[in-house]
Coordinates of C-alpha atoms and ligand atoms in Angstrom, one line a residue:
X1 CA 94.0 110.2 87.3
X2 CA 94.3 113.8 88.1
X3 CA 97.5 114.7 89.5
X4 CA 98.5 118.6 89.8
X5 CA 101.3 120.5 90.5
X6 CA 101.0 124.0 92.5
X7 CA 103.1 126.6 94.2
X8 CA 102.3 129.1 96.9
X9 CA 104.4 131.6 95.0
X10 CA 105.2 132.0 91.0
X11 CA 109.1 131.6 90.2
X12 CA 110.1 127.8 91.9
X13 CA 110.0 126.0 88.8
X14 CA 105.7 124.3 88.4
X15 CA 105.7 124.9 85.2
X16 CA 109.0 123.1 84.3
X17 CA 108.3 120.1 86.4
X18 CA 104.9 119.9 84.9
X19 CA 106.3 119.6 82.1
X20 CA 108.7 117.0 83.0
X21 CA 106.2 115.1 84.3
X22 CA 103.8 115.3 80.8
X23 CA 106.3 114.3 78.7
X24 CA 107.7 111.5 81.2
X25 CA 104.3 110.0 81.1
X26 CA 104.2 106.6 80.2
X27 CA 100.2 106.6 79.7
X28 CA 97.7 108.6 77.8
X29 CA 97.3 112.2 79.6
X30 CA 96.8 115.7 78.9
X31 CA 98.7 118.5 80.7
X32 CA 96.1 120.8 81.8
X33 CA 97.6 124.8 81.6
X34 CA 95.9 126.9 84.2
X35 CA 97.8 130.1 84.6
X36 CA 95.7 131.6 82.8
X37 CA 97.2 134.9 84.0
X38 CA 100.6 133.8 82.0
X39 CA 100.7 130.4 80.2
X40 CA 104.0 128.5 79.3
X41 CA 103.6 125.4 79.9
X42 CA 102.7 125.5 75.9
X43 CA 106.6 126.6 75.5
X44 CA 107.9 124.0 77.4
X45 CA 105.5 120.8 75.1
X46 CA 105.0 123.0 71.3
X47 CA 101.5 121.4 70.5
X48 CA 100.5 121.9 67.2
X49 CA 96.8 124.0 68.4
X50 CA 93.5 122.1 66.2
X51 CA 91.6 124.3 68.2
X52 CA 90.9 127.2 70.2
X53 CA 87.4 129.4 71.5
X54 CA 86.9 132.8 72.9
X55 CA 85.5 131.9 76.9
X56 CA 82.7 134.8 77.5
X57 CA 80.7 135.3 81.0
X58 CA 76.9 136.1 80.9
X59 CA 76.9 138.7 82.9
X60 CA 73.6 142.1 83.4
X61 CA 72.7 144.3 81.5
X62 CA 70.8 147.3 81.9
X63 CA 67.7 145.6 79.3
X64 CA 64.1 148.1 80.9
X65 CA 65.9 150.9 82.6
X66 CA 61.6 152.6 82.6
X67 CA 60.8 149.1 84.6
X68 CA 63.3 149.8 87.5
X69 CA 61.8 150.2 91.0
X70 CA 65.1 151.6 92.6
X71 CA 64.2 148.5 95.2
X72 CA 68.4 147.5 95.2
X73 CA 67.8 143.4 95.1
X74 CA 70.2 143.7 92.4
X75 CA 73.0 145.5 94.5
X76 CA 72.3 144.1 97.8
X77 CA 72.7 140.3 96.4
X78 CA 75.9 140.6 94.3
X79 CA 78.9 140.4 97.4
X80 CA 81.4 141.9 94.7
X81 CA 79.4 145.1 94.5
X82 CA 78.9 144.8 90.9
X83 CA 76.2 146.6 90.9
X84 CA 74.7 149.8 93.3
X85 CA 71.8 151.8 92.3
X86 CA 71.7 155.4 91.6
X87 CA 68.7 157.1 92.0
X88 CA 67.1 154.5 91.6
X89 CA 68.6 153.8 88.3
X90 CA 71.2 150.7 88.6
X91 CA 74.1 150.8 87.6
X92 CA 76.7 147.5 86.6
X93 CA 80.4 148.2 87.2
X94 CA 81.0 144.4 84.2
X95 CA 84.9 144.4 85.0
X96 CA 84.1 143.2 88.9
X97 CA 81.1 140.9 87.7
X98 CA 81.6 137.0 89.3
X99 CA 78.6 135.8 86.5
X100 CA 76.5 134.4 89.8
X101 CA 73.4 135.5 88.3
X102 CA 72.0 136.0 91.6
X103 CA 70.5 140.1 90.6
X104 CA 68.6 138.3 87.8
X105 CA 67.5 136.2 89.8
X106 CA 66.5 138.3 92.1
X107 CA 64.3 141.3 89.3
X108 CA 61.1 140.7 89.3
X109 CA 61.1 143.6 86.8
X110 CA 62.3 142.4 83.8
X111 CA 64.9 145.5 84.1
X112 CA 68.0 143.2 83.9
X113 CA 69.7 140.7 81.2
X114 CA 72.4 139.4 80.0
X115 CA 75.0 140.1 77.9
X116 CA 78.8 139.6 77.6
X117 CA 82.0 139.7 78.6
X118 CA 85.1 138.5 77.0
X119 CA 87.4 136.4 79.1
X120 CA 89.4 135.5 76.8
X121 CA 90.1 131.9 75.0
X122 CA 91.3 128.4 75.2
X123 CA 93.0 126.6 72.8
X124 CA 93.5 122.4 73.2
X125 CA 96.3 120.4 70.7
X126 CA 98.2 117.6 70.6
X127 CA 101.9 117.4 71.0
X128 CA 104.2 117.3 68.2
X129 CA 104.0 113.8 65.9
X130 CA 107.3 113.8 65.2
X131 CA 108.4 113.5 68.7
X132 CA 107.4 109.3 69.2
X133 CA 107.6 110.6 73.3
X134 CA 105.8 112.2 73.1
X135 CA 102.4 110.7 71.1
X136 CA 100.3 110.7 73.3
X137 CA 100.1 113.9 74.7
X138 CA 97.5 115.9 74.3
X139 CA 97.3 119.9 76.3
X140 CA 94.5 122.5 76.8
X141 CA 95.5 125.7 77.9
X142 CA 93.3 128.4 78.9
X143 CA 95.2 132.5 78.0
X144 CA 93.3 135.4 79.9
X145 CA 92.0 139.1 77.8
X146 CA 94.6 141.4 78.4
X147 CA 93.0 144.4 81.7
X148 CA 90.5 140.9 82.4
X149 CA 91.2 140.4 86.1
X150 CA 88.6 137.4 86.5
X151 CA 90.9 135.0 86.0
X152 CA 88.6 131.8 88.1
X153 CA 85.5 131.6 85.1
X154 CA 88.4 130.9 82.0
X155 CA 89.2 127.7 84.7
X156 CA 85.9 126.8 84.1
X157 CA 86.1 126.5 80.9
X158 CA 89.8 124.8 80.3
X159 CA 88.1 122.6 82.8
X160 CA 84.8 121.9 80.3
X161 CA 87.3 121.6 77.2
X162 CA 89.6 119.5 79.0
X163 CA 85.6 116.7 80.0
X164 CA 84.8 117.3 76.7
X165 CA 88.3 115.6 75.8
X166 CA 89.0 113.1 78.7
X167 CA 84.9 112.2 77.2
X168 CA 86.9 110.7 74.0
X169 CA 89.2 109.5 75.0
X170 CA 90.2 108.1 78.6
X171 CA 93.8 110.0 80.0
X172 CA 95.6 110.9 82.9
X173 CA 95.4 114.7 83.4
X174 CA 98.9 116.6 85.0
X175 CA 98.0 120.6 85.6
X176 CA 99.6 123.1 86.2
X177 CA 98.1 125.6 88.3
X178 CA 98.2 129.3 88.6
X179 CA 100.9 130.0 91.6
X180 CA 99.3 131.0 94.7
X181 CA 96.6 130.6 97.6
X182 CA 94.0 132.3 95.9
X183 CA 91.0 132.2 93.8
X184 CA 92.2 130.9 91.0
X185 CA 94.3 128.2 91.9
X186 CA 92.0 127.5 94.5
X187 CA 89.5 127.2 91.3
X188 CA 92.1 124.6 89.6
X189 CA 93.0 122.2 91.9
X190 CA 89.0 121.1 92.5
X191 CA 88.4 116.8 91.5
X192 CA 91.6 115.5 91.4
X193 CA 93.0 112.5 92.7
X194 CA 96.7 114.1 94.0
X195 CA 99.0 117.9 94.9
X196 CA 102.2 117.8 94.2
X197 CA 103.8 121.3 95.7
X198 CA 106.3 122.7 94.4
X199 CA 109.2 124.6 97.0
X200 CA 112.6 126.7 97.2
X201 CA 114.5 125.8 100.1
X202 CA 114.0 129.7 101.0
X203 CA 113.3 131.0 104.0
X204 CA 110.6 132.8 101.0
X205 CA 110.2 128.9 100.0
X206 CA 109.1 127.5 102.9
X207 CA 106.7 129.9 104.5
X208 CA 103.9 130.1 101.2
X209 CA 104.8 126.8 101.2
X210 CA 103.1 126.7 104.7
X211 CA 100.2 128.9 102.8
X212 CA 99.6 126.3 100.1
X213 CA 99.5 123.5 103.1
X214 CA 96.9 125.1 105.8
X215 CA 94.9 126.2 102.6
X216 CA 95.2 123.0 100.1
X217 CA 95.3 120.3 102.1
X218 CA 92.9 117.7 103.1
X219 CA 91.2 114.9 103.7
X220 CA 90.5 113.1 100.7
X221 CA 93.3 114.4 98.5
X222 CA 96.9 112.9 99.1
X223 CA 100.2 116.0 99.3
X224 CA 103.9 115.3 98.6
X225 CA 106.2 117.9 98.3
X226 CA 109.1 118.8 96.1
X227 CA 112.3 120.6 96.0
X228 CA 113.2 122.5 93.4
X229 CA 117.2 123.6 93.2
X230 CA 117.9 122.2 96.4
X231 CA 121.4 122.3 97.5
X232 CA 120.5 127.0 97.2
X233 CA 119.4 127.1 100.8
X234 CA 118.8 125.4 103.3
X235 CA 116.9 122.0 102.4
X236 CA 117.0 120.5 105.5
X237 CA 114.3 123.3 106.4
X238 CA 112.3 122.1 104.6
X239 CA 112.5 118.8 104.7
X240 CA 112.3 118.8 108.5
X241 CA 108.8 120.9 107.9
X242 CA 107.4 118.5 105.9
X243 CA 108.3 115.6 107.9
X244 CA 106.9 116.8 111.3
X245 CA 102.8 117.8 108.3
X246 CA 103.4 113.8 107.9
X247 CA 104.0 115.2 103.7
X248 CA 106.5 113.2 101.7
X249 CA 109.2 114.9 100.4
X250 CA 108.8 112.9 97.2
X251 CA 111.8 114.5 94.2
X252 CA 115.0 117.1 95.0
X253 CA 115.2 118.9 91.5
X254 CA 119.3 120.2 91.9
X255 CA 119.6 123.5 92.0
X256 CA 122.7 124.2 90.1
X257 CA 123.2 126.8 87.5
X258 CA 123.8 125.3 84.5
X259 CA 121.0 123.1 84.8
X260 CA 119.0 126.2 85.2
X261 CA 120.4 128.0 81.9
X262 CA 119.3 125.2 80.1
X263 CA 115.7 125.6 81.8
X264 CA 115.9 128.9 81.2
X265 CA 115.9 128.6 77.0
X266 CA 113.6 125.8 77.2
X267 CA 115.6 122.4 77.2
X268 CA 113.8 119.7 78.8
X269 CA 114.6 119.0 82.6
X270 CA 114.8 114.6 82.1
X271 CA 117.0 115.5 79.4
X272 CA 119.4 116.9 81.5
X273 CA 121.9 113.7 82.0
X274 CA 120.9 110.3 83.2
X275 CA 120.2 111.4 86.7
X276 CA 116.9 113.5 86.4
X277 CA 115.2 111.6 84.4
X278 CA 115.7 109.1 86.5
X279 CA 114.1 111.5 89.1
X280 CA 111.4 112.6 87.6
X281 CA 110.8 108.9 86.3
X282 CA 110.9 108.3 90.1
X283 CA 108.7 111.0 90.8
X284 CA 106.0 109.7 88.5
X285 CA 106.2 106.6 90.0
X286 CA 105.1 108.6 93.6
X287 CA 102.2 109.8 92.1
X288 CA 100.9 106.9 91.1
X289 CA 102.0 105.1 94.3
X290 CA 99.6 108.3 95.4
X291 CA 96.8 108.2 93.7
X292 CA 96.7 104.6 94.3
X293 CA 96.3 105.3 98.0
X294 CA 93.3 108.0 97.0
X295 CA 91.5 105.5 95.7
X296 CA 91.9 102.9 97.7
X297 CA 90.9 105.6 100.6
Ligands
SF4_301 S1 76.2 138.9 88.3 FE1 76.4 138.3 90.3 S2 78.1 139.6 90.4 FE2 77.2 139.5 88.1 S3 76.4 141.6 88.9 FE3 75.5 140.1 89.7 S4 75.2 139.0 91.5 FE4 76.8 140.7 91.1
SF4_302 S1 66.7 144.4 91.6 FE1 66.2 145.1 88.7 S2 63.4 146.9 89.7 FE2 64.9 146.5 91.2 S3 66.5 148.7 91.4 FE3 68.1 146.3 90.5 S4 67.5 146.6 88.6 FE4 65.8 147.6 89.2

């Protein structure tokens, strides 16, 4: 089962929920940080890193400039304006390239060859073996290179590593998706079984939850909502929205100053009292029920 935790905006507590689910999940699991622009799941799970690799993207480079006849086919096919033909010669803006290979396919004169652009790193490991509750917890995460501006290719590298880990050992997967309703989030939410949307009971929270529902909801993937910081604003605003859209609210995490302070210090949510432990356990049960619904459909 692959469950993704997403949100229409940053700062809703998505990573806190993902970490709590990952720590308490009662089966082998892999926690995946696909928020590659600002990965921080590792801060809450403290994995021992066992491997790391550089991730790169194939990009075009000019290798035989004298062969160019200025036809413009490479520029015409590029949806990202990453290659222009200026005074009859190709000029490549490597940072804009998404690595689709289109220009290399249409250039019939051998002008272009393949180069590499560094995207960042992918690392993987397992939770501290001293922590018995987390002994079946592995982790993989991506970290984007400073000044890199395109997330999806690195997210695809994270997914490739995840697939390799799943071939070695069967496990459930808990994805901490990038915040927002953008290409990185859509890339992270491919081929999932359950979608959890974390929101907060404020007008901004409702607005961005609605964006996320419109962007991500599909007939194939059951979705549910977690209200974080319940009691901060108008909880009924979110509940009514979910009722109208047929979205189950599967957990509410109360807003309390002491909880916020302990979360900010990196303390596990589920360790902050029996009530929260029960709420996270119930959330895990709801996720499993949604996954079964997904399989049955
Ligand atoms: S590989 Fe694709 S995105 Fe990159 S420059 Fe060529 S056509 Fe544009
Ligand atoms: S497709 Fe090839 S030959 Fe045509 S302009 Fe681009 S680089 Fe030059």
